Short mmCIF file of C-alpha atoms and ligand atoms in Angstrom, two decimals:
data_model
loop_
_atom_site.label_atom_id
_atom_site.label_comp_id
_atom_site.label_asym_id
_atom_site.label_seq_id
_atom_site.Cartn_x
_atom_site.Cartn_y
_atom_site.Cartn_z
CA UNK A 1 -15.42 -89.29 -108.93
CA UNK A 2 -13.00 -86.61 -110.14
CA UNK A 3 -10.85 -85.07 -107.43
CA UNK A 4 -7.77 -82.88 -107.48
CA UNK A 5 -4.92 -81.79 -105.25
CA UNK A 6 -4.96 -78.41 -106.99
CA UNK A 7 -6.71 -75.16 -106.08
CA UNK A 8 -10.36 -74.63 -107.01
CA UNK A 9 -11.75 -71.09 -106.99
CA UNK A 10 -15.43 -70.26 -106.64
CA UNK A 11 -16.29 -66.61 -107.27
CA UNK A 12 -19.54 -64.87 -106.32
CA UNK A 13 -20.33 -61.46 -107.79
CA UNK A 14 -23.06 -58.96 -107.02
CA UNK A 15 -24.27 -55.62 -108.33
CA UNK A 16 -21.11 -53.86 -107.06
CA UNK A 17 -18.91 -55.41 -109.77
CA UNK A 18 -21.01 -53.73 -112.47
CA UNK A 19 -21.20 -50.36 -110.68
CA UNK A 20 -18.03 -49.09 -112.41
CA UNK A 21 -19.69 -50.01 -115.74
CA UNK A 22 -22.41 -47.49 -114.87
CA UNK A 23 -25.13 -49.94 -113.76
CA UNK A 24 -26.50 -48.78 -110.40
CA UNK A 25 -26.64 -51.20 -107.46
CA UNK A 26 -29.88 -51.37 -105.48
CA UNK A 27 -28.16 -49.29 -102.84
CA UNK A 28 -27.09 -46.62 -105.38
CA UNK A 29 -30.68 -46.28 -106.53
CA UNK A 30 -31.88 -46.15 -102.89
CA UNK A 31 -33.81 -49.37 -103.52
CA UNK A 32 -36.36 -47.28 -105.40
CA UNK A 33 -37.60 -47.01 -108.97
CA UNK A 34 -39.91 -44.12 -109.91
CA UNK A 35 -40.52 -43.91 -106.13
CA UNK A 36 -41.62 -47.57 -105.89
CA UNK A 37 -39.66 -49.96 -103.67
CA UNK A 38 -37.82 -52.43 -105.95
CA UNK A 39 -39.85 -55.34 -104.46
CA UNK A 40 -42.97 -53.75 -105.97
CA UNK A 41 -41.65 -54.30 -109.48
CA UNK A 42 -39.55 -57.40 -108.90
CA UNK A 43 -41.96 -59.96 -107.46
CA UNK A 44 -44.58 -62.38 -108.83
CA UNK A 45 -47.26 -60.37 -106.96
CA UNK A 46 -46.17 -57.20 -108.76
CA UNK A 47 -46.38 -58.94 -112.14
CA UNK A 48 -49.86 -60.31 -111.38
CA UNK A 49 -51.03 -56.84 -110.31
CA UNK A 50 -49.46 -54.67 -113.01
CA UNK A 51 -47.45 -56.57 -115.65
CA UNK A 52 -47.04 -53.45 -117.79
CA UNK A 53 -45.31 -51.58 -114.96
CA UNK A 54 -42.99 -54.54 -114.40
CA UNK A 55 -42.12 -54.67 -118.10
CA UNK A 56 -41.41 -50.90 -118.09
CA UNK A 57 -38.97 -51.39 -115.22
CA UNK A 58 -37.18 -54.29 -116.92
CA UNK A 59 -37.11 -52.56 -120.31
CA UNK A 60 -35.27 -49.65 -118.68
CA UNK A 61 -32.85 -51.94 -116.90
CA UNK A 62 -32.20 -53.91 -120.09
CA UNK A 63 -31.51 -50.76 -122.06
CA UNK A 64 -29.02 -49.56 -119.43
CA UNK A 65 -27.28 -52.96 -119.35
CA UNK A 66 -27.14 -53.07 -123.16
CA UNK A 67 -25.35 -49.69 -123.29
CA UNK A 68 -22.86 -50.66 -120.56
CA UNK A 69 -19.56 -52.42 -121.21
CA UNK A 70 -17.57 -54.82 -119.01
CA UNK A 71 -14.94 -53.20 -116.75
CA UNK A 72 -11.49 -54.25 -115.50
CA UNK A 73 -12.98 -56.46 -112.78
CA UNK A 74 -15.04 -58.51 -115.26
CA UNK A 75 -11.95 -58.99 -117.45
CA UNK A 76 -9.72 -59.89 -114.48
CA UNK A 77 -12.04 -62.81 -113.69
CA UNK A 78 -11.76 -64.02 -117.29
CA UNK A 79 -7.96 -64.07 -116.89
CA UNK A 80 -8.34 -66.12 -113.71
CA UNK A 81 -10.63 -68.55 -115.52
CA UNK A 82 -8.03 -68.96 -118.28
CA UNK A 83 -5.46 -69.98 -115.66
CA UNK A 84 -7.75 -72.43 -113.85
CA UNK A 85 -10.04 -73.86 -116.55
CA UNK A 86 -12.54 -76.30 -115.01
CA UNK A 87 -11.17 -75.48 -111.52
CA UNK A 88 -12.92 -72.10 -111.76
CA UNK A 89 -16.63 -71.36 -111.36
CA UNK A 90 -18.25 -67.94 -111.45
CA UNK A 91 -21.63 -67.51 -109.80
CA UNK A 92 -23.21 -64.13 -110.45
CA UNK A 93 -26.25 -62.59 -108.85
CA UNK A 94 -26.25 -60.01 -111.62
CA UNK A 95 -28.81 -60.09 -114.39
CA UNK A 96 -26.78 -57.94 -116.79
CA UNK A 97 -24.69 -60.01 -119.20
CA UNK A 98 -21.36 -58.24 -118.60
CA UNK A 99 -19.50 -61.37 -117.42
CA UNK A 100 -20.50 -63.22 -120.59
CA UNK A 101 -19.59 -60.27 -122.79
CA UNK A 102 -16.17 -60.09 -121.11
CA UNK A 103 -15.67 -63.75 -122.09
CA UNK A 104 -16.62 -65.77 -118.97
CA UNK A 105 -17.43 -69.40 -119.76
CA UNK A 106 -17.94 -71.35 -116.52
CA UNK A 107 -20.71 -69.02 -115.44
CA UNK A 108 -23.95 -69.43 -113.51
CA UNK A 109 -26.48 -66.60 -113.63
CA UNK A 110 -28.12 -67.34 -110.32
CA UNK A 111 -30.86 -64.71 -110.61
CA UNK A 112 -31.65 -64.98 -114.32
CA UNK A 113 -30.90 -62.80 -117.29
CA UNK A 114 -32.26 -59.44 -118.45
CA UNK A 115 -31.86 -60.51 -122.07
CA UNK A 116 -34.21 -63.47 -121.83
CA UNK A 117 -37.91 -63.81 -121.14
CA UNK A 118 -40.15 -66.81 -120.63
CA UNK A 119 -43.76 -67.88 -120.78
CA UNK A 120 -45.65 -67.82 -117.46
CA UNK A 121 -47.45 -71.05 -118.43
CA UNK A 122 -45.44 -73.29 -120.77
CA UNK A 123 -41.67 -73.89 -121.10
CA UNK A 124 -41.08 -71.49 -124.03
CA UNK A 125 -38.30 -68.97 -123.56
CA UNK A 126 -37.30 -66.06 -125.75
CA UNK A 127 -34.17 -63.99 -126.33
CA UNK A 128 -35.29 -60.48 -125.52
CA UNK A 129 -33.90 -57.22 -126.81
CA UNK A 130 -36.86 -55.02 -127.62
CA UNK A 131 -38.16 -52.35 -125.24
CA UNK A 132 -41.65 -53.33 -124.08
CA UNK A 133 -44.60 -51.03 -123.82
CA UNK A 134 -47.10 -53.92 -124.04
CA UNK A 135 -46.96 -57.26 -122.21
CA UNK A 136 -45.74 -59.83 -124.76
CA UNK A 137 -47.72 -63.03 -125.29
CA UNK A 138 -46.29 -66.52 -125.81
CA UNK A 139 -46.19 -67.63 -129.44
CA UNK A 140 -46.92 -71.21 -128.35
CA UNK A 141 -49.78 -70.98 -125.85
CA UNK A 142 -50.82 -67.31 -125.76
CA UNK A 143 -50.11 -66.79 -122.03
CA UNK A 144 -48.26 -63.71 -120.76
CA UNK A 145 -44.48 -63.65 -121.14
CA UNK A 146 -42.38 -62.42 -118.20
CA UNK A 147 -38.74 -61.43 -117.72
CA UNK A 148 -36.56 -64.49 -116.99
CA UNK A 149 -35.49 -63.13 -113.61
CA UNK A 150 -35.62 -64.80 -110.19
CA UNK A 151 -37.84 -62.37 -108.33
CA UNK A 152 -38.12 -61.69 -104.61
CA UNK A 153 -39.92 -64.66 -103.04
CA UNK A 154 -38.98 -67.07 -105.86
CA UNK A 155 -36.56 -69.97 -105.62
CA UNK A 156 -33.30 -70.46 -107.48
CA UNK A 157 -33.37 -73.04 -110.27
CA UNK A 158 -32.34 -76.40 -108.80
CA UNK A 159 -29.80 -77.03 -111.59
CA UNK A 160 -27.81 -73.92 -110.58
CA UNK A 161 -27.38 -75.05 -106.97
CA UNK A 162 -26.54 -78.60 -108.11
CA UNK A 163 -23.76 -77.26 -110.34
CA UNK A 164 -22.29 -75.31 -107.40
CA UNK A 165 -22.42 -78.35 -105.10
CA UNK A 166 -20.85 -80.56 -107.79
CA UNK A 167 -18.01 -78.03 -108.16
CA UNK A 168 -17.46 -78.05 -104.39
CA UNK A 169 -17.40 -81.87 -104.40
CA UNK A 170 -14.76 -81.82 -107.14
CA UNK A 171 -12.58 -79.52 -105.05
CA UNK A 172 -12.16 -82.16 -102.35
CA UNK A 173 -8.57 -83.23 -101.80
CA UNK A 174 -7.22 -79.83 -102.88
CA UNK A 175 -7.35 -76.20 -101.81
CA UNK A 176 -10.63 -74.31 -102.08
CA UNK A 177 -10.89 -70.54 -102.31
CA UNK A 178 -13.98 -68.39 -102.38
CA UNK A 179 -13.95 -64.76 -103.52
CA UNK A 180 -17.07 -62.59 -103.12
CA UNK A 181 -17.05 -59.27 -104.97
CA UNK A 182 -19.49 -56.34 -104.84
CA UNK A 183 -22.25 -58.00 -102.89
CA UNK A 184 -24.04 -56.81 -99.77
CA UNK A 185 -24.34 -60.38 -98.43
CA UNK A 186 -28.04 -60.23 -97.65
CA UNK A 187 -29.66 -62.14 -100.53
CA UNK A 188 -29.99 -65.90 -99.96
CA UNK A 189 -28.86 -68.53 -100.84
CA UNK A 190 -25.78 -66.72 -102.23
CA UNK A 191 -25.09 -65.08 -98.86
CA UNK A 192 -24.61 -68.51 -97.23
CA UNK A 193 -21.90 -69.73 -99.60
CA UNK A 194 -19.10 -68.15 -97.55
CA UNK A 195 -20.17 -69.95 -94.38
CA UNK A 196 -20.54 -73.27 -96.22
CA UNK A 197 -17.09 -72.98 -97.76
CA UNK A 198 -15.64 -71.99 -94.39
CA UNK A 199 -17.07 -75.22 -92.92
CA UNK A 200 -15.46 -77.14 -95.79
CA UNK A 201 -12.06 -75.74 -94.84
CA UNK A 202 -11.87 -73.25 -97.71
CA UNK A 203 -10.45 -69.72 -97.50
CA UNK A 204 -12.89 -66.86 -98.03
CA UNK A 205 -11.99 -63.46 -99.49
CA UNK A 206 -14.26 -60.44 -99.69
CA UNK A 207 -13.63 -57.51 -102.02
CA UNK A 208 -16.24 -54.82 -101.52
CA UNK A 209 -16.71 -51.09 -101.12
CA UNK A 210 -17.79 -51.71 -97.51
CA UNK A 211 -17.94 -54.68 -95.18
CA UNK A 212 -20.89 -56.89 -96.15
CA UNK A 213 -23.66 -58.10 -93.83
CA UNK A 214 -22.02 -61.56 -93.73
CA UNK A 215 -18.52 -60.09 -93.30
CA UNK A 216 -17.78 -62.34 -90.29
CA UNK A 217 -17.81 -65.39 -92.59
CA UNK A 218 -14.71 -64.17 -94.46
CA UNK A 219 -11.06 -64.69 -93.56
CA UNK A 220 -9.83 -61.69 -95.57
CA UNK A 221 -11.52 -58.42 -96.47
CA UNK A 222 -10.15 -55.92 -98.93
CA UNK A 223 -12.09 -52.66 -99.01
CA UNK A 224 -12.21 -50.88 -102.35
CA UNK A 225 -13.68 -50.66 -105.82
CA UNK A 226 -13.72 -53.95 -107.71
CA UNK A 227 -12.16 -52.51 -110.90
CA UNK A 228 -9.21 -51.13 -108.92
CA UNK A 229 -8.65 -53.94 -106.41
CA UNK A 230 -9.51 -57.15 -108.24
CA UNK A 231 -6.95 -57.13 -111.11
CA UNK A 232 -4.03 -56.73 -108.66
CA UNK A 233 -5.54 -59.21 -106.22
CA UNK A 234 -5.87 -61.87 -108.93
CA UNK A 235 -2.40 -61.19 -110.30
CA UNK A 236 -0.95 -61.82 -106.83
CA UNK A 237 -2.97 -64.95 -106.09
CA UNK A 238 -1.00 -68.14 -105.57
CA UNK A 239 -2.88 -71.01 -107.17
P1 LIG B 1 -26.52 -54.82 -103.58
O1 LIG B 1 -26.93 -53.63 -104.40
O2 LIG B 1 -27.37 -55.21 -102.45
O3 LIG B 1 -25.04 -54.53 -102.98
C1 LIG B 1 -23.97 -54.10 -103.75
C2 LIG B 1 -22.71 -54.11 -102.89
O4 LIG B 1 -21.61 -53.71 -103.72
C3 LIG B 1 -22.74 -53.12 -101.71
O5 LIG B 1 -22.25 -53.77 -100.56
C4 LIG B 1 -21.80 -51.99 -102.14
O6 LIG B 1 -21.10 -51.43 -101.05
C5 LIG B 1 -20.85 -52.72 -103.05
N1 LIG B 1 -20.24 -51.89 -104.12
C6 LIG B 1 -20.79 -50.85 -104.78
N2 LIG B 1 -19.96 -50.41 -105.74
C7 LIG B 1 -18.86 -51.21 -105.68
C8 LIG B 1 -17.65 -51.29 -106.43
N3 LIG B 1 -17.40 -50.45 -107.44
N4 LIG B 1 -16.74 -52.23 -106.09
C9 LIG B 1 -16.97 -53.10 -105.08
N5 LIG B 1 -18.10 -53.07 -104.33
C10 LIG B 1 -19.03 -52.16 -104.64
O7 LIG B 1 -26.30 -56.02 -104.61
P2 LIG B 1 -26.30 -57.61 -104.44
O8 LIG B 1 -25.58 -58.02 -103.20
O9 LIG B 1 -25.87 -58.12 -105.77
O10 LIG B 1 -27.81 -58.10 -104.20
C11 LIG B 1 -28.99 -57.49 -104.58
C12 LIG B 1 -29.69 -57.98 -105.86
O11 LIG B 1 -29.49 -56.94 -106.77
C13 LIG B 1 -29.23 -59.20 -106.61
O12 LIG B 1 -30.27 -60.12 -106.64
C14 LIG B 1 -29.00 -58.72 -108.06
O13 LIG B 1 -29.64 -59.58 -108.98
C15 LIG B 1 -29.68 -57.39 -108.10
N6 LIG B 1 -29.07 -56.33 -108.96
C16 LIG B 1 -28.34 -56.65 -110.07
C17 LIG B 1 -27.78 -55.65 -110.85
C18 LIG B 1 -27.00 -56.05 -112.10
O14 LIG B 1 -27.33 -57.05 -112.74
N7 LIG B 1 -25.94 -55.31 -112.44
C19 LIG B 1 -27.93 -54.31 -110.48
C20 LIG B 1 -28.71 -54.00 -109.33
C21 LIG B 1 -29.27 -55.03 -108.58
#
C-alpha cells in the first residue's frame, strides 16, 4: 500500500465558506425558508408530502448558487491543492459548486450537488439548471425526479466515506493535518472527522466565525471570516 513521510491535508468545508460569496448559511437564514423549518423542505418525508414545494425551494437555492462566484477562501484551497497534489483532499458539505468552479479537483461533495437531480426509482441522473415549477419525471422510467441532495435523515453515499478513509490510510507514516472551515460542527458524520483524526495523531485546525459545537476536538482555533483568514493561514502553513 502507498504510504508517505510527507504531510497530508484533509479539509472540511461548510456553509460558512460560501457566506462571503453571498450564499446564506442555515444560521443566516434562521433555519427557515418562507417560514418553514429547513427540515420541512429538505427531507424524504417533505418530498413525499409536497414535491412541488421542495422543488421550489431547491430552484431558488440553485439560482442563488448559480449567480454567486467563488471567493478568496475557495481559491486559497485550490492553491493548497496545487502544492500538495494527491496529498490533499477537500470534503465539502456544501451543495453549491463554488469549490469546483474555483478549480478544486480532489473534491468530495458529501451532501450532493444542487446542479444535479436523480430519479427516485432507477439509477438515472440528470444535470440540472432549469428552474422547476413542476416536478420533473424520469425519461427512462417515468418516476419522479428529485434533487441529488443528501437530505436530513438520509445516509451519505458509501463511496464518499470510503474515499476519505482511503486518504487517511495513505497518510500513515507522515504528518496529517485537518482543517475545518465555516462549519457549525453539528451535522454527522462530518462533525466526527476532527475527533477521528485527533485519535490518529493528526493536528486539527478550525477556522470559523465562532467556535463550533465540536470545538473541543480541535488543537487550534482561529476566529474570523474564511475569506480573510484562510489565504494567510495557508500561505504560512509548513507542509
Ligand atoms: P451551518 O449553517 O450550520 O454553519 C455555518 C458555520 O459557518 C457557522 O458556525 C457560522 O458561524 C460560520 N460562518 C458563517 N460565515 C462565515 C464566514 N464568512 N467565515 C467563516 N465561518 C463562517 O453550516 P454547516 O455546518 O455546513 O451545516 C449545515 C448544512 O447546511 C450542510 O449540510 C450543508 O449542506 C447545508 N448548507 C449548504 C449551503 C451551501 O451549499 N453553500 C448553504 C446553507 C446550508
